[in-house]
Amino acid sequence: MSVTKRFWISLILSLPMLANMILMPFGWMLPGGNWTQLALTTVIMLVSAGPFAQSAWASFKKHHSNMDTLVAIGTMTAYLYSIYAMFTNQAVFFESAAFVTTFVLLGQVFEERMRNNASDAVEKLANLQAKDAEVLRNGDYVKLPLAEVVLNDIVRVKPGEKVPVDGVIVEGSSSVDESMVTGESMPVEKTIDDHVIGATMNSTGTFLLKADKVGEQTMLSQIVDLVKKAQNSHAPIQKLTDKVSDIFVPVVLILAILTFLTWYVFLDASVARALIFAVSVVVIACPCALGLATPTALMVGTGRGAKMGILIKNGEVLEAVNDVKTVIFDKTGTITVGKPQVTDVVGDEAQVLQVAASLEDASEHPLAAAILARAKTAQIKATAVEQFRAIEGKGVAAVINGQTGFVGNDKLLTDFKLDQALTARASQLQNEAKTVVYVGLADRIIGMIAIQDVPKATSKTAIAELKARGLKTVMLTGDNQRVAEAVAAEVGIDEVIADVLPGDKADHVQAFQQTGKVAFVGDGINDAPALTTADVGIAMGSGTDIAIDAGGIVLVKNDLRDVDKALALSRKTFNRIKLNLFWAFIYNILGIPVAAGIFFAIGLTLSPELAGLAMAFSSLSVVTSSVLLNRAKISSKVQTA
Amino acid sequence: MTKLIVLGVGLAIIGFILWWFFGKHQVTSTAAAVTNDRQSVDIEVSGGYSPENVVLKQGVPAVLNFTRKDASTCLDRVVFSDFGINQELPKNQAKAIEIDTSKPGEYEWACGMDMFHGKLIIK
């Protein structure tokens, strides 16, 4: 029989006894008196409270005890004593057994509902998955269940459909709503060679994608897996409660017996009064709230993180975040975009880009890629060149439309002279830590192109948010000091450590750990040791799989501002766990002496019914406080547009 | 006189509780039976787990069959925190839980509230 049914039976049968209790002073009595009470309570004891006794007995045989032990002993004592009292014509308290059962079950009904509520984040995530896919097989597109899609399949996605698996677009374009996976609210434009994520929603166009991750390898499956592990992980603070529950129940039973003996033997109370105190002690001590405090908060906190695109891997990370003093960033790919971009074009932009793009068209140099990308956005097409040749250590030259064009670095300046204005501009750009490329045509420099790995648009806000939180920010990079300092100045980072060899990143993290806990934010394979060494490793979701494995927190959106949000959420969750544990402990620590009748002299006592109600309420308040984490405000400390 | 007897009985019960719950008692342990390259263990959930210790062989796909006979909501979920498993256990239904045996070691499982524990040893 379900807990809910047991609760209703117990509630309905308790009501007549409640009426009896309230109306007795007004002269109304339950028809049948004690016999009716006995009958009602017996049904409750058998049907509603029976399972408590069964479970208590089963664990007793294994030398274990649990909250059911306490409920069973409490209610049985009240029930059996009342039968004895009835036949010896003394006051009975059947209603205590009935009410305690009702209240304990009430607590469990709510608790069950809340727990299901708290854990549905994973289910919701898993349900995002598309059910089938249109796959190219033998020249036709056929609908197949998702499980039959294999690597390198060509899959067609129509407007309004979910992208079934992770892949790369090979034909067509569209805008895709990725909010369910990354938390990014704006639809993202996708075209050929762009990567799409399974379970995201295609909105406008039809496209073909080549599956590159299927089954358990897809991003969504990985996220679901991570969240599951995190929700069920243990926070170190919980070790405390692990052992407590095993010791707690027997200790409470002993306390209850001592309570009875003290009242009955030493204080000359009646058997009934002494028993009521003992039963109250047993009932109020149920450690449910203690057991629920950590898991429910962890579940809600990590679930909420997943919805925002912040994956927190386990409870240990949550606890470590609490004392973080320093946040260290990798530069390339974390603070910056990770790809050099053209920032300035000096001279006639169209002409300069035309010459540079034509000459660099075949080159694979990253700087060339930046120039070509800029030419593409300016809609300048490369023209064919002849007599292509390299100028040793200086650049390249070729004939364009009958004139010799050249592109190269500052060593070219030994052959060509710059005018005053250009010289001034060049040194200004270099001071901004930009790489300057000179472009010439027909023996004359016609312009310059400045290239830089620019900071992400959000980096500056992200750093400001962390500083507002009172954290020290540090940038660690293999780049040279000048470039590093220019970037640091632009985004507002406190300290720069440049020229770091890839293998030394972890050592630098360790050095900072001398002064307090450190969070490291990075994305590359070379960041993995530092991510592991740091107390909290935060990996960018776009990063390499190795980095994501090494990090304790993964930012799916790749938005650096999420670092602040992740820290805020972790802190909130951990504080909620501490708050829950505090209340659960306080409640037991204060409740037991009151129930034992220590404050009897000042008129403060707790009947078994009230103890049962208080117990139900404490479990409920702990679970409610956890679920409320979903509503807690995760805000930054700076006001920015 | 009655009070002395009650006192004696009360103290005796306390002694019994101490011995029963805190004394050293043997824990049931079961090694999995391997058949056709698969191994499985049936675990009954009633006032705890029996057996409480399960030994699995490394590298052989393993299944633990949990059957909950106990009405207590305390035991309605089983959690393997190391494997990210949180399985609901409907009453009187066997629920198979697959265990990844690729890494040797000792792993704990527990009920949803972390009050009952079992130990899994992979070697």
Tab-separated table of N, CA, C and O in Angstrom, chain A residues 576-639:
chain	number	residue	atom	x	y	z
A	576	ARG	N	23.218	26.563	1.638
A	576	ARG	CA	21.916	25.965	1.905
A	576	ARG	C	22.095	24.626	2.622
A	576	ARG	O	21.363	24.297	3.545
A	577	ILE	N	23.112	23.866	2.215
A	577	ILE	CA	23.382	22.598	2.886
A	577	ILE	C	23.709	22.851	4.354
A	577	ILE	O	23.186	22.199	5.254
A	578	LYS	N	24.570	23.860	4.584
A	578	LYS	CA	24.950	24.155	5.969
A	578	LYS	C	23.744	24.592	6.792
A	578	LYS	O	23.562	24.159	7.932
A	579	LEU	N	22.912	25.415	6.173
A	579	LEU	CA	21.706	25.891	6.857
A	579	LEU	C	20.796	24.711	7.202
A	579	LEU	O	20.308	24.584	8.330
A	580	ASN	N	20.604	23.826	6.216
A	580	ASN	CA	19.757	22.650	6.434
A	580	ASN	C	20.281	21.804	7.588
A	580	ASN	O	19.520	21.372	8.458
A	581	LEU	N	21.588	21.541	7.564
A	581	LEU	CA	22.176	20.701	8.608
A	581	LEU	C	22.026	21.376	9.974
A	581	LEU	O	21.711	20.736	10.973
A	582	PHE	N	22.229	22.690	9.982
A	582	PHE	CA	22.105	23.431	11.225
A	582	PHE	C	20.708	23.266	11.816
A	582	PHE	O	20.549	22.890	12.973
A	583	TRP	N	19.700	23.472	10.974
A	583	TRP	CA	18.331	23.365	11.477
A	583	TRP	C	18.005	21.958	11.927
A	583	TRP	O	17.362	21.742	12.945
A	584	ALA	N	18.470	20.983	11.127
A	584	ALA	CA	18.161	19.598	11.461
A	584	ALA	C	18.786	19.228	12.811
A	584	ALA	O	18.155	18.585	13.649
A	585	PHE	N	20.026	19.665	13.027
A	585	PHE	CA	20.713	19.349	14.274
A	585	PHE	C	20.081	20.071	15.462
A	585	PHE	O	19.785	19.485	16.494
A	586	ILE	N	19.877	21.369	15.262
A	586	ILE	CA	19.319	22.203	16.331
A	586	ILE	C	17.992	21.624	16.797
A	586	ILE	O	17.710	21.509	17.992
A	587	TYR	N	17.210	21.234	15.812
A	587	TYR	CA	15.891	20.718	16.096
A	587	TYR	C	15.981	19.469	16.972
A	587	TYR	O	15.262	19.315	17.948
A	588	ASN	N	16.922	18.581	16.623
A	588	ASN	CA	17.068	17.371	17.424
A	588	ASN	C	17.662	17.677	18.794
A	588	ASN	O	17.227	17.145	19.809
A	589	ILE	N	18.655	18.554	18.792
A	589	ILE	CA	19.364	18.830	20.040
A	589	ILE	C	18.450	19.541	21.036
A	589	ILE	O	18.451	19.256	22.229
A	590	LEU	N	17.634	20.472	20.518
A	590	LEU	CA	16.713	21.172	21.414
A	590	LEU	C	15.483	20.332	21.719
A	590	LEU	O	14.951	20.353	22.823
A	591	GLY	N	15.044	19.593	20.701
A	591	GLY	CA	13.787	18.850	20.836
A	591	GLY	C	13.869	17.756	21.887
A	591	GLY	O	12.929	17.563	22.666
A	592	ILE	N	14.989	17.035	21.931
A	592	ILE	CA	15.075	15.891	22.838
A	592	ILE	C	14.946	16.294	24.311
A	592	ILE	O	14.118	15.719	25.024
A	593	PRO	N	15.719	17.283	24.771
A	593	PRO	CA	15.558	17.646	26.193
A	593	PRO	C	14.145	18.139	26.525
A	593	PRO	O	13.614	17.796	27.588
A	594	VAL	N	13.556	18.894	25.599
A	594	VAL	CA	12.192	19.366	25.867
A	594	VAL	C	11.255	18.172	25.999
A	594	VAL	O	10.449	18.080	26.925
A	595	ALA	N	11.407	17.211	25.048
A	595	ALA	CA	10.529	16.041	25.067
A	595	ALA	C	10.755	15.207	26.326
A	595	ALA	O	9.828	14.598	26.858
A	596	ALA	N	11.988	15.190	26.814
A	596	ALA	CA	12.296	14.385	27.993
A	596	ALA	C	11.733	15.016	29.270
A	596	ALA	O	11.774	14.405	30.333
A	597	GLY	N	11.214	16.226	29.153
A	597	GLY	CA	10.563	16.860	30.292
A	597	GLY	C	11.510	17.612	31.192
A	597	GLY	O	11.208	17.896	32.346
A	598	ILE	N	12.684	17.982	30.648
A	598	ILE	CA	13.660	18.699	31.468
A	598	ILE	C	13.129	20.068	31.870
A	598	ILE	O	13.407	20.582	32.940
A	599	PHE	N	12.310	20.660	30.969
A	599	PHE	CA	11.765	21.986	31.268
A	599	PHE	C	10.371	21.898	31.863
A	599	PHE	O	9.595	22.829	31.802
A	600	PHE	N	10.070	20.722	32.427
A	600	PHE	CA	8.744	20.505	33.011
A	600	PHE	C	8.451	21.552	34.078
A	600	PHE	O	7.339	22.061	34.191
A	601	ALA	N	9.484	21.888	34.852
A	601	ALA	CA	9.321	22.820	35.966
A	601	ALA	C	8.806	24.174	35.489
A	601	ALA	O	8.025	24.822	36.180
A	602	ILE	N	9.228	24.598	34.275
A	602	ILE	CA	8.747	25.896	33.787
A	602	ILE	C	7.568	25.711	32.832
A	602	ILE	O	7.215	26.604	32.064
A	603	GLY	N	6.988	24.534	32.832
A	603	GLY	CA	5.753	24.319	32.075
A	603	GLY	C	5.949	24.036	30.604
A	603	GLY	O	5.003	24.038	29.832
A	604	LEU	N	7.200	23.797	30.184
A	604	LEU	CA	7.447	23.529	28.767
A	604	LEU	C	7.577	22.024	28.542
A	604	LEU	O	8.564	21.413	28.933
A	605	THR	N	6.555	21.421	27.948
A	605	THR	CA	6.627	19.993	27.638
A	605	THR	C	6.161	19.768	26.213
A	605	THR	O	5.623	20.670	25.576
A	606	LEU	N	6.363	18.565	25.743
A	606	LEU	CA	6.024	18.221	24.365
A	606	LEU	C	5.281	16.896	24.401
A	606	LEU	O	5.829	15.889	24.801
A	607	SER	N	4.022	16.912	23.998
A	607	SER	CA	3.295	15.644	23.966
A	607	SER	C	3.757	14.849	22.756
A	607	SER	O	4.306	15.421	21.816
A	608	PRO	N	3.541	13.531	22.731
A	608	PRO	CA	3.960	12.734	21.578
A	608	PRO	C	3.358	13.241	20.274
A	608	PRO	O	4.027	13.244	19.242
A	609	GLU	N	2.104	13.719	20.314
A	609	GLU	CA	1.489	14.223	19.073
A	609	GLU	C	2.253	15.422	18.544
A	609	GLU	O	2.587	15.507	17.364
A	610	LEU	N	2.547	16.355	19.440
A	610	LEU	CA	3.280	17.544	19.011
A	610	LEU	C	4.665	17.168	18.512
A	610	LEU	O	5.160	17.734	17.538
A	611	ALA	N	5.285	16.199	19.172
A	611	ALA	CA	6.604	15.741	18.736
A	611	ALA	C	6.522	15.196	17.320
A	611	ALA	O	7.381	15.467	16.479
A	612	GLY	N	5.463	14.424	17.051
A	612	GLY	CA	5.275	13.863	15.708
A	612	GLY	C	5.089	14.958	14.679
A	612	GLY	O	5.660	14.925	13.585
A	613	LEU	N	4.305	15.967	15.034
A	613	LEU	CA	4.058	17.076	14.122
A	613	LEU	C	5.357	17.841	13.864
A	613	LEU	O	5.690	18.176	12.730
A	614	ALA	N	6.114	18.070	14.931
A	614	ALA	CA	7.376	18.793	14.803
A	614	ALA	C	8.333	18.022	13.909
A	614	ALA	O	9.048	18.604	13.088
A	615	MET	N	8.328	16.706	14.048
A	615	MET	CA	9.226	15.891	13.232
A	615	MET	C	8.873	15.996	11.757
A	615	MET	O	9.732	16.181	10.908
A	616	ALA	N	7.571	15.874	11.474
A	616	ALA	CA	7.120	15.993	10.086
A	616	ALA	C	7.502	17.371	9.553
A	616	ALA	O	7.980	17.515	8.432
A	617	PHE	N	7.325	18.379	10.385
A	617	PHE	CA	7.586	19.745	9.962
A	617	PHE	C	9.076	19.969	9.675
A	617	PHE	O	9.427	20.667	8.739
A	618	SER	N	9.925	19.350	10.472
A	618	SER	CA	11.353	19.580	10.266
A	618	SER	C	11.836	18.965	8.950
A	618	SER	O	12.589	19.585	8.212
A	619	SER	N	11.374	17.755	8.632
A	619	SER	CA	11.756	17.162	7.337
A	619	SER	C	11.257	18.043	6.215
A	619	SER	O	11.957	18.320	5.244
A	620	LEU	N	10.033	18.472	6.379
A	620	LEU	CA	9.400	19.264	5.351
A	620	LEU	C	10.148	20.576	5.140
A	620	LEU	O	10.370	21.011	4.021
A	621	SER	N	10.563	21.211	6.237
A	621	SER	CA	11.209	22.512	6.104
A	621	SER	C	12.568	22.360	5.442
A	621	SER	O	12.972	23.206	4.647
A	622	VAL	N	13.265	21.257	5.722
A	622	VAL	CA	14.561	21.039	5.081
A	622	VAL	C	14.394	20.846	3.577
A	622	VAL	O	15.089	21.460	2.773
A	623	VAL	N	13.430	20.012	3.191
A	623	VAL	CA	13.227	19.766	1.761
A	623	VAL	C	12.738	21.040	1.077
A	623	VAL	O	13.188	21.382	-0.019
A	624	THR	N	11.850	21.758	1.727
A	624	THR	CA	11.354	23.005	1.144
A	624	THR	C	12.503	23.983	0.940
A	624	THR	O	12.621	24.612	-0.111
A	625	SER	N	13.358	24.081	1.927
A	625	SER	CA	14.463	25.017	1.814
A	625	SER	C	15.360	24.633	0.641
A	625	SER	O	15.876	25.494	-0.067
A	626	SER	N	15.528	23.342	0.392
A	626	SER	CA	16.319	22.906	-0.761
A	626	SER	C	15.628	23.258	-2.069
A	626	SER	O	16.245	23.771	-2.994
A	627	VAL	N	14.341	22.974	-2.131
A	627	VAL	CA	13.621	23.240	-3.380
A	627	VAL	C	13.606	24.739	-3.679
A	627	VAL	O	13.656	25.155	-4.832
A	628	LEU	N	13.610	25.539	-2.621
A	628	LEU	CA	13.595	26.992	-2.815
A	628	LEU	C	14.888	27.501	-3.455
A	628	LEU	O	14.938	28.620	-3.947
A	629	LEU	N	15.935	26.678	-3.438
A	629	LEU	CA	17.178	27.039	-4.125
A	629	LEU	C	16.899	27.360	-5.587
A	629	LEU	O	17.584	28.166	-6.204
A	630	ASN	N	15.884	26.716	-6.126
A	630	ASN	CA	15.501	26.955	-7.512
A	630	ASN	C	15.073	28.386	-7.740
A	630	ASN	O	15.126	28.900	-8.845
A	631	ARG	N	14.613	29.025	-6.681
A	631	ARG	CA	14.119	30.403	-6.813
A	631	ARG	C	15.148	31.408	-6.337
A	631	ARG	O	14.994	32.588	-6.577
A	632	ALA	N	16.181	30.936	-5.624
A	632	ALA	CA	17.139	31.869	-5.041
A	632	ALA	C	17.751	32.723	-6.139
A	632	ALA	O	17.978	32.259	-7.251
A	633	LYS	N	18.021	33.984	-5.846
A	633	LYS	CA	18.568	34.885	-6.849
A	633	LYS	C	20.067	34.634	-7.004
A	633	LYS	O	20.800	34.634	-6.033
A	634	ILE	N	20.494	34.388	-8.225
A	634	ILE	CA	21.922	34.270	-8.505
A	634	ILE	C	22.299	35.553	-9.206
A	634	ILE	O	22.128	35.702	-10.404
A	635	SER	N	22.772	36.536	-8.462
A	635	SER	CA	23.003	37.827	-9.089
A	635	SER	C	24.467	38.193	-8.970
A	635	SER	O	25.181	37.728	-8.095
A	636	SER	N	24.913	39.053	-9.863
A	636	SER	CA	26.293	39.499	-9.778
A	636	SER	C	26.342	40.728	-8.890
A	636	SER	O	25.329	41.354	-8.603
A	637	LYS	N	27.563	41.059	-8.461
A	637	LYS	CA	27.697	42.168	-7.531
A	637	LYS	C	27.895	43.500	-8.229
A	637	LYS	O	27.958	44.528	-7.606
A	638	VAL	N	28.064	43.484	-9.555
A	638	VAL	CA	28.220	44.762	-10.248
A	638	VAL	C	26.990	45.041	-11.100
A	638	VAL	O	26.352	44.137	-11.613
A	639	GLN	N	26.687	46.294	-11.246
A	639	GLN	CA	25.558	46.685	-12.081
A	639	GLN	C	26.108	47.051	-13.447
A	639	GLN	O	26.768	48.055	-13.609
